[in-house]
CSV table of C-alpha atoms and ligand atoms in Angstrom, one decimal:
chain,number,residue,atom,x,y,z
A,1045,UNK,CA,15.2,11.2,-24.9
A,1046,UNK,CA,13.8,12.1,-21.6
A,1047,UNK,CA,12.3,8.8,-20.3
A,1048,UNK,CA,10.4,8.9,-17.1
A,1049,UNK,CA,11.8,7.1,-14.2
A,1050,UNK,CA,9.9,3.9,-13.6
A,1051,UNK,CA,8.3,3.3,-9.8
A,1052,UNK,CA,6.5,-0.1,-8.9
A,1053,UNK,CA,4.3,-0.5,-6.0
A,1054,UNK,CA,2.8,-3.8,-4.8
A,1055,UNK,CA,-0.2,-3.4,-2.3
A,1056,UNK,CA,-1.3,-6.5,-0.6
A,1057,UNK,CA,-5.5,-6.7,-0.8
A,1058,UNK,CA,-5.4,-8.3,2.9
A,1059,UNK,CA,-7.8,-5.5,4.2
A,1060,UNK,CA,-9.5,-2.3,3.8
A,1061,UNK,CA,-7.9,0.8,3.0
A,1062,UNK,CA,-8.2,3.5,6.1
A,1063,UNK,CA,-7.7,7.1,6.9
A,1064,UNK,CA,-4.1,6.6,8.0
A,1065,UNK,CA,-3.2,4.9,4.7
A,1066,UNK,CA,-5.2,7.5,2.7
A,1067,UNK,CA,-3.6,10.9,4.6
A,1068,UNK,CA,0.0,9.0,4.9
A,1069,UNK,CA,0.6,7.7,1.5
A,1070,UNK,CA,-2.3,7.0,-1.1
A,1071,UNK,CA,-3.3,11.0,-1.1
A,1072,UNK,CA,0.4,11.5,-2.8
A,1073,UNK,CA,0.0,9.1,-5.3
A,1074,UNK,CA,-1.9,11.1,-8.3
A,1075,UNK,CA,1.0,13.4,-8.1
A,1076,UNK,CA,3.5,10.6,-8.6
A,1077,UNK,CA,1.8,9.2,-11.5
A,1078,UNK,CA,2.4,12.4,-13.4
A,1079,UNK,CA,6.2,12.2,-12.6
A,1080,UNK,CA,6.9,8.8,-13.1
A,1081,UNK,CA,5.9,5.7,-14.9
A,1082,UNK,CA,4.2,4.1,-12.4
A,1083,UNK,CA,3.1,0.1,-12.0
A,1084,UNK,CA,0.4,-0.7,-8.9
A,1085,UNK,CA,-0.4,-4.1,-8.7
A,1086,UNK,CA,-2.9,-6.1,-6.1
A,1087,UNK,CA,-0.3,-8.6,-4.7
A,1088,UNK,CA,-2.7,-11.5,-4.3
A,1089,UNK,CA,0.0,-14.0,-4.8
A,1090,UNK,CA,1.4,-12.8,-1.8
A,1091,UNK,CA,-2.0,-12.6,0.1
A,1092,UNK,CA,-2.3,-16.7,-0.1
A,1093,UNK,CA,0.4,-17.1,2.3
A,1094,UNK,CA,-2.0,-16.6,5.0
A,1095,UNK,CA,-5.0,-18.3,4.7
A,1096,UNK,CA,-8.0,-16.4,3.0
A,1097,UNK,CA,-11.8,-16.7,2.6
A,1098,UNK,CA,-12.2,-17.0,-1.6
A,1099,UNK,CA,-15.3,-14.9,-1.7
A,1100,UNK,CA,-13.6,-12.1,0.7
A,1101,UNK,CA,-10.3,-12.2,-1.2
A,1102,UNK,CA,-12.3,-11.5,-4.7
A,1103,UNK,CA,-14.3,-8.9,-3.4
A,1104,UNK,CA,-11.2,-7.2,-1.7
A,1105,UNK,CA,-9.0,-7.3,-4.8
A,1106,UNK,CA,-12.0,-5.7,-6.7
A,1107,UNK,CA,-12.4,-3.1,-4.0
A,1108,UNK,CA,-8.8,-2.1,-3.9
A,1109,UNK,CA,-9.0,-1.7,-7.7
A,1110,UNK,CA,-11.8,0.6,-7.5
A,1111,UNK,CA,-10.5,2.6,-4.4
A,1112,UNK,CA,-7.3,3.5,-6.0
A,1113,UNK,CA,-9.1,4.3,-9.1
A,1114,UNK,CA,-11.5,6.6,-6.8
A,1115,UNK,CA,-8.6,8.0,-4.8
A,1116,UNK,CA,-7.2,9.4,-8.1
A,1117,UNK,CA,-5.2,7.1,-9.9
A,1118,UNK,CA,-5.9,7.6,-13.4
A,1119,UNK,CA,-5.8,4.2,-15.0
A,1120,UNK,CA,-4.9,5.9,-18.2
A,1121,UNK,CA,-1.8,7.4,-16.8
A,1122,UNK,CA,-0.5,4.5,-14.9
A,1123,UNK,CA,-0.8,0.5,-15.1
A,1124,UNK,CA,-2.8,-1.2,-12.3
A,1125,UNK,CA,-3.2,-4.8,-12.5
A,1126,UNK,CA,-3.7,-7.9,-10.4
A,1127,UNK,CA,-0.4,-9.9,-9.8
A,1128,UNK,CA,-2.0,-13.4,-10.6
A,1129,UNK,CA,-3.2,-12.1,-14.1
A,1130,UNK,CA,0.7,-11.5,-15.2
A,1131,UNK,CA,2.1,-15.5,-14.7
A,1132,UNK,CA,5.5,-13.9,-15.4
A,1133,UNK,CA,5.8,-13.1,-11.5
A,1134,UNK,CA,5.3,-16.6,-10.6
A,1135,UNK,CA,7.5,-17.8,-13.3
A,1136,UNK,CA,10.4,-15.5,-12.4
A,1137,UNK,CA,9.6,-16.2,-8.7
A,1138,UNK,CA,10.7,-19.9,-9.0
A,1139,UNK,CA,13.9,-18.8,-11.1
A,1140,UNK,CA,14.7,-16.7,-8.2
A,1141,UNK,CA,13.9,-19.3,-5.3
A,1142,UNK,CA,16.7,-20.9,-7.0
A,1143,UNK,CA,19.3,-18.0,-6.3
A,1144,UNK,CA,18.1,-17.3,-2.9
A,1145,UNK,CA,19.7,-19.1,0.1
A,1146,UNK,CA,17.7,-20.7,3.2
A,1147,UNK,CA,19.7,-18.6,5.5
A,1148,UNK,CA,19.1,-15.2,3.8
A,1149,UNK,CA,15.2,-16.2,4.2
A,1150,UNK,CA,15.6,-17.5,7.3
A,1151,UNK,CA,16.8,-13.7,8.7
A,1152,UNK,CA,13.9,-12.4,7.2
A,1153,UNK,CA,11.9,-10.3,10.1
A,1154,UNK,CA,8.7,-10.7,8.8
A,1155,UNK,CA,8.9,-14.4,8.0
A,1156,UNK,CA,9.8,-14.6,11.7
A,1157,UNK,CA,6.8,-12.5,12.9
A,1158,UNK,CA,4.4,-14.3,10.4
A,1159,UNK,CA,5.2,-17.6,11.2
A,1160,UNK,CA,4.9,-16.9,15.1
A,1161,UNK,CA,1.5,-15.4,14.4
A,1162,UNK,CA,0.4,-18.4,12.0
A,1163,UNK,CA,1.5,-21.4,13.9
A,1164,UNK,CA,-0.6,-23.6,12.0
A,1165,UNK,CA,0.2,-22.6,8.6
A,1166,UNK,CA,3.9,-22.1,8.3
A,1167,UNK,CA,4.0,-22.9,4.5
A,1168,UNK,CA,6.9,-22.7,2.1
A,1169,UNK,CA,5.2,-19.6,0.6
A,1170,UNK,CA,5.6,-17.7,3.5
A,1171,UNK,CA,9.3,-18.5,3.7
A,1172,UNK,CA,10.1,-17.8,-0.1
A,1173,UNK,CA,7.9,-14.6,0.0
A,1174,UNK,CA,10.9,-12.3,-0.2
A,1175,UNK,CA,11.9,-14.2,-3.7
A,1176,UNK,CA,8.7,-13.7,-5.3
A,1177,UNK,CA,8.5,-10.1,-4.1
A,1178,UNK,CA,12.0,-9.4,-6.2
A,1179,UNK,CA,10.6,-11.2,-9.2
A,1180,UNK,CA,7.6,-8.6,-8.8
A,1181,UNK,CA,10.3,-5.9,-8.6
A,1182,UNK,CA,13.0,-7.0,-11.2
A,1183,UNK,CA,10.5,-8.0,-13.7
A,1184,UNK,CA,9.9,-4.1,-14.2
A,1185,UNK,CA,13.3,-2.9,-13.9
A,1186,UNK,CA,12.3,-0.1,-11.6
A,1187,UNK,CA,14.4,2.8,-10.5
A,1188,UNK,CA,12.5,2.8,-7.2
A,1189,UNK,CA,9.8,0.9,-5.1
A,1190,UNK,CA,8.2,3.1,-2.4
A,1191,UNK,CA,8.1,1.0,0.8
A,1192,UNK,CA,7.1,1.7,4.6
A,1193,UNK,CA,9.9,0.7,6.9
A,1194,UNK,CA,8.6,-2.7,7.4
A,1195,UNK,CA,9.3,-3.9,3.8
A,1196,UNK,CA,12.5,-2.3,3.6
A,1197,UNK,CA,14.3,-5.8,4.3
A,1198,UNK,CA,12.5,-7.2,1.3
A,1199,UNK,CA,13.7,-4.8,-0.8
A,1200,UNK,CA,17.5,-4.9,0.3
A,1201,UNK,CA,17.2,-8.9,-0.5
A,1202,UNK,CA,15.9,-8.0,-3.7
A,1203,UNK,CA,19.0,-6.2,-4.3
A,1204,UNK,CA,21.3,-8.8,-3.1
A,1205,UNK,CA,19.5,-11.3,-5.4
A,1206,UNK,CA,19.7,-9.0,-8.4
A,1207,UNK,CA,23.3,-8.6,-7.9
A,1208,UNK,CA,24.2,-12.2,-7.4
A,1209,UNK,CA,21.9,-13.0,-10.5
A,1210,UNK,CA,24.0,-10.1,-12.4
A,1211,UNK,CA,27.3,-11.5,-11.0
A,1212,UNK,CA,26.8,-14.7,-12.7
A,1213,UNK,CA,25.0,-13.8,-15.7
A,1214,UNK,CA,26.1,-10.3,-16.6
A,1215,UNK,CA,23.7,-7.1,-16.3
A,1216,UNK,CA,20.2,-8.6,-16.4
A,1217,UNK,CA,18.6,-6.8,-13.6
A,1218,UNK,CA,18.5,-2.8,-13.0
A,1219,UNK,CA,19.3,-2.5,-9.1
A,1220,UNK,CA,16.3,-1.0,-7.6
A,1221,UNK,CA,16.3,1.7,-4.5
A,1222,UNK,CA,14.0,1.4,-1.8
A,1223,UNK,CA,12.4,4.9,-1.6
A,1224,UNK,CA,10.9,5.6,1.4
A,1225,UNK,CA,8.1,8.0,0.6
A,1226,UNK,CA,7.9,11.6,2.0
A,1227,UNK,CA,5.2,10.8,4.4
A,1228,UNK,CA,2.2,12.7,4.6
A,1229,UNK,CA,0.4,12.9,7.7
A,1230,UNK,CA,1.0,10.2,10.2
A,1231,UNK,CA,-2.2,9.4,11.8
A,1232,UNK,CA,-2.8,7.7,15.0
A,1233,UNK,CA,-5.5,5.8,16.2
A,1234,UNK,CA,-8.7,7.5,17.3
A,1235,UNK,CA,-9.0,5.7,20.9
A,1236,UNK,CA,-5.5,5.2,21.3
A,1237,UNK,CA,-3.2,8.6,20.0
A,1238,UNK,CA,0.0,6.8,21.2
A,1239,UNK,CA,-0.3,3.8,18.7
A,1240,UNK,CA,-0.7,4.2,14.5
A,1241,UNK,CA,-4.2,4.0,13.4
A,1242,UNK,CA,-4.8,0.4,12.5
A,1243,UNK,CA,-7.3,-2.2,11.1
A,1244,UNK,CA,-6.5,-4.3,14.2
A,1245,UNK,CA,-8.4,-1.6,16.6
A,1246,UNK,CA,-11.3,-0.9,14.7
A,1247,UNK,CA,-12.8,1.5,16.9
A,1248,UNK,CA,-10.1,4.1,16.7
A,1249,UNK,CA,-9.9,3.4,12.9
A,1250,UNK,CA,-11.8,5.0,10.1
A,1251,UNK,CA,-11.9,3.0,6.8
A,1252,UNK,CA,-12.4,4.7,3.9
A,1253,UNK,CA,-15.6,2.8,3.2
A,1254,UNK,CA,-17.3,3.8,6.3
A,1255,UNK,CA,-20.6,5.3,6.4
A,1256,UNK,CA,-20.6,9.1,7.7
A,1257,UNK,CA,-22.9,8.0,10.6
A,1258,UNK,CA,-20.2,5.3,11.3
A,1259,UNK,CA,-17.3,8.1,11.0
A,1260,UNK,CA,-19.1,10.5,13.0
A,1261,UNK,CA,-19.5,8.2,15.6
A,1262,UNK,CA,-15.8,7.2,15.8
A,1263,UNK,CA,-14.9,10.9,16.2
A,1264,UNK,CA,-17.5,11.9,18.7
A,1265,UNK,CA,-15.8,8.8,20.8
A,1266,UNK,CA,-12.3,9.7,20.2
A,1267,UNK,CA,-10.1,10.0,23.3
A,1268,UNK,CA,-9.0,13.7,23.9
A,1269,UNK,CA,-6.5,14.2,27.0
A,1270,UNK,CA,-6.7,14.5,30.6
A,1271,UNK,CA,-5.2,17.9,30.5
A,1272,UNK,CA,-6.8,20.8,32.7
A,1273,UNK,CA,-7.0,23.3,29.9
A,1274,UNK,CA,-9.5,21.6,27.7
A,1275,UNK,CA,-8.4,23.7,24.6
A,1276,UNK,CA,-7.2,22.8,21.2
A,1277,UNK,CA,-3.9,23.3,21.1
A,1278,UNK,CA,-1.3,21.4,19.2
A,1279,UNK,CA,1.0,19.8,21.7
A,1280,UNK,CA,1.8,16.1,20.5
A,1281,UNK,CA,3.6,15.1,24.0
A,1282,UNK,CA,1.4,16.4,26.3
A,1283,UNK,CA,-1.9,16.2,24.1
A,1284,UNK,CA,-1.6,13.4,21.7
A,1285,UNK,CA,-5.2,12.8,21.0
A,1286,UNK,CA,-6.1,16.4,20.2
A,1287,UNK,CA,-3.0,16.8,18.4
A,1288,UNK,CA,-3.8,13.6,16.5
A,1289,UNK,CA,-7.3,15.1,15.5
A,1290,UNK,CA,-5.5,18.4,14.7
A,1291,UNK,CA,-3.2,16.7,12.4
A,1292,UNK,CA,-6.3,15.1,10.7
A,1293,UNK,CA,-8.4,18.3,10.7
A,1294,UNK,CA,-5.3,20.0,8.7
A,1295,UNK,CA,-4.6,17.4,6.5
A,1296,UNK,CA,-8.2,17.2,5.4
A,1297,UNK,CA,-8.9,20.9,5.2
A,1298,UNK,CA,-5.5,22.5,4.3
A,1299,UNK,CA,-5.8,24.7,7.4
A,1300,UNK,CA,-2.8,25.4,9.5
A,1301,UNK,CA,-2.3,24.6,13.3
A,1302,UNK,CA,-2.6,28.1,14.4
A,1303,UNK,CA,-5.7,28.8,12.3
A,1304,UNK,CA,-7.4,25.9,13.7
A,1305,UNK,CA,-6.2,27.0,17.3
A,1306,UNK,CA,-7.9,30.3,16.4
A,1307,UNK,CA,-11.2,28.5,15.0
A,1308,UNK,CA,-11.8,26.6,18.5
A,1309,UNK,CA,-10.8,29.3,20.8
A,1310,UNK,CA,-12.8,29.1,24.0
A,1311,UNK,CA,-14.9,26.2,22.5
A,1312,UNK,CA,-14.0,23.0,24.1
A,1313,UNK,CA,-13.6,19.7,22.6
A,1314,UNK,CA,-17.4,19.0,22.4
A,1315,UNK,CA,-17.3,21.3,19.4
A,1316,UNK,CA,-14.2,20.4,18.1
A,1317,UNK,CA,-14.7,16.5,17.6
A,1318,UNK,CA,-17.5,16.7,15.4
A,1319,UNK,CA,-16.3,19.5,13.5
A,1320,UNK,CA,-13.2,17.1,12.7
A,1321,UNK,CA,-15.9,14.1,11.9
A,1322,UNK,CA,-17.6,16.2,9.5
A,1323,UNK,CA,-14.4,17.5,7.7
A,1324,UNK,CA,-13.3,13.7,7.1
A,1325,UNK,CA,-16.6,12.8,6.1
A,1326,UNK,CA,-16.8,15.3,3.3
A,1327,UNK,CA,-13.1,14.4,2.6
A,1328,UNK,CA,-14.1,10.8,2.1
A,1329,UNK,CA,-17.5,11.2,0.7
A,1330,UNK,CA,-16.5,11.4,-3.0
A,1331,UNK,CA,-14.0,8.4,-2.8
A,1332,UNK,CA,-16.7,6.4,-1.2
A,1333,UNK,CA,-19.2,7.4,-3.6
A,1334,UNK,CA,-16.8,7.0,-6.5
A,1335,UNK,CA,-15.5,3.4,-5.5
A,1336,UNK,CA,-19.2,2.6,-5.0
A,1337,UNK,CA,-20.1,3.7,-8.5
A,1338,UNK,CA,-17.0,1.7,-9.9
A,1339,UNK,CA,-17.7,-1.6,-7.9
A,1340,UNK,CA,-21.2,-1.4,-9.7
A,1341,UNK,CA,-19.7,-0.7,-13.3
A,1342,UNK,CA,-18.3,-4.2,-13.6
A,1343,UNK,CA,-17.4,-4.1,-17.2
A,1344,UNK,CA,-15.4,-0.7,-16.7
A,1345,UNK,CA,-13.4,-2.4,-13.9
A,1346,UNK,CA,-12.7,-5.5,-15.7
A,1347,UNK,CA,-11.4,-3.1,-18.8
A,1348,UNK,CA,-9.3,-1.4,-16.4
A,1349,UNK,CA,-7.3,-4.6,-15.0
A,1350,UNK,CA,-7.7,-6.0,-18.2
A,1351,UNK,CA,-5.5,-3.2,-20.2
A,1352,UNK,CA,-3.4,-3.2,-16.8
A,1353,UNK,CA,-2.4,-6.8,-17.0
A,1354,UNK,CA,-1.9,-6.7,-21.1
A,1355,UNK,CA,0.7,-3.7,-20.5
A,1356,UNK,CA,2.4,-5.3,-17.4
A,1357,UNK,CA,2.6,-8.8,-19.3
A,1358,UNK,CA,4.1,-7.0,-22.2
A,1359,UNK,CA,7.3,-5.6,-19.9
A,1360,UNK,CA,7.3,-8.5,-17.6
A,1361,UNK,CA,7.6,-11.2,-20.4
A,1362,UNK,CA,10.4,-8.9,-22.3
A,1363,UNK,CA,12.4,-9.6,-18.6
A,1364,UNK,CA,11.5,-12.9,-18.2
A,1365,UNK,CA,12.8,-14.2,-21.9
A,1366,UNK,CA,16.1,-12.7,-21.1
A,1367,UNK,CA,16.3,-14.4,-17.8
A,1368,UNK,CA,15.4,-17.8,-19.3
A,1369,UNK,CA,17.9,-17.3,-22.1
A,1370,UNK,CA,20.8,-16.4,-19.9
A,1371,UNK,CA,20.0,-19.2,-17.9
A,1372,UNK,CA,20.3,-21.6,-20.8
A,1373,UNK,CA,16.6,-22.7,-21.1
A,1374,UNK,CA,15.8,-24.1,-24.8
A,1375,UNK,CA,13.6,-21.4,-26.2
A,1376,UNK,CA,10.1,-22.7,-27.4
B,2469,LIG,N1,4.8,-7.1,0.5
B,2469,LIG,C1,4.5,-6.0,0.2
B,2469,LIG,C2,3.7,-5.7,1.4
B,2469,LIG,O1,3.3,-6.6,2.2
B,2469,LIG,C3,3.7,-6.0,-0.9
B,2469,LIG,C4,4.5,-6.7,-2.0
B,2469,LIG,C5,4.5,-7.5,-2.8
B,2469,LIG,C6,5.1,-5.3,-2.7
B,2469,LIG,N2,5.0,-7.3,-3.9
B,2469,LIG,C7,5.6,-6.4,-3.8
B,2469,LIG,C8,5.9,-4.2,-2.5
B,2469,LIG,C9,6.6,-5.6,-4.8
B,2469,LIG,C10,6.6,-3.4,-3.3
B,2469,LIG,C11,7.1,-4.3,-4.5
B,2469,LIG,O2,3.6,-4.4,1.5
């Protein structure tokens, strides 16, 4: 039988999606759900390792569910759910805490970074975060887990934990591979084109839900380069600002760099920046409108994440039962 490979991805609902997330990753996902059996979940259990404002957390989780659907994740073709809706995550998370070593967790770079950043709240959850993430993954026996560079260490520790567990109890867990996804565009900040677009610098960052006026304003203010030729030419080293906007323009319009250079030949940056802004406005318009429509349709959204949790739970509980049995827990 030709079973599809399983892919799983957890998303932290700790902020809003921006153009860099979209062009760099999310845009390729609709293609992925055709090829693989995909699970996407909002990792709200992970998010509370850093203090959250309750109303804002709730709104962000729902907005993200709506946004992913609006970006083309058809909930009929993949499983979208909210982590806290499937208790098996917390349950297996505890079990794996007992098979994860203090020393291993102490070496995690994310723990070191986050505890330096939130000195007033270095909680135990922040420390055991990787064991919960291992549970998220192992419950669904995925073949691979697409992650960015910053999460690779967490997938590696997940493999170590799984191998340790399998070493004691036999083959319980499938060992997942980290999969550094084929990157789409690497989008840089509009007002600081040497660093990646990020929410920590909002002026240089286009949020998917930004209104058209806001997007246009950000592009008009985008920094261009202080070279003397003042022409639209792709040269990331010498002209990082212009090249970044060409990259963005190319990915939303499908035009090549040569075509873009020809289009703006003799026209300077004054014509180029608003043209990129408008192209981005048009690319994001359907996503923003669809997200707003979905957010207003509470019962539809609820239907999506309930059905997702039901599907996820079925698979997750199967794995959890097996684990409990292997460990020697008395079945209820
Ligand atoms: N730690 C991931 C991040 O911060 C989110 C996450 C939680 C995740 N559980 C996961 C990613 C399982 C992949 C698989 O981005």
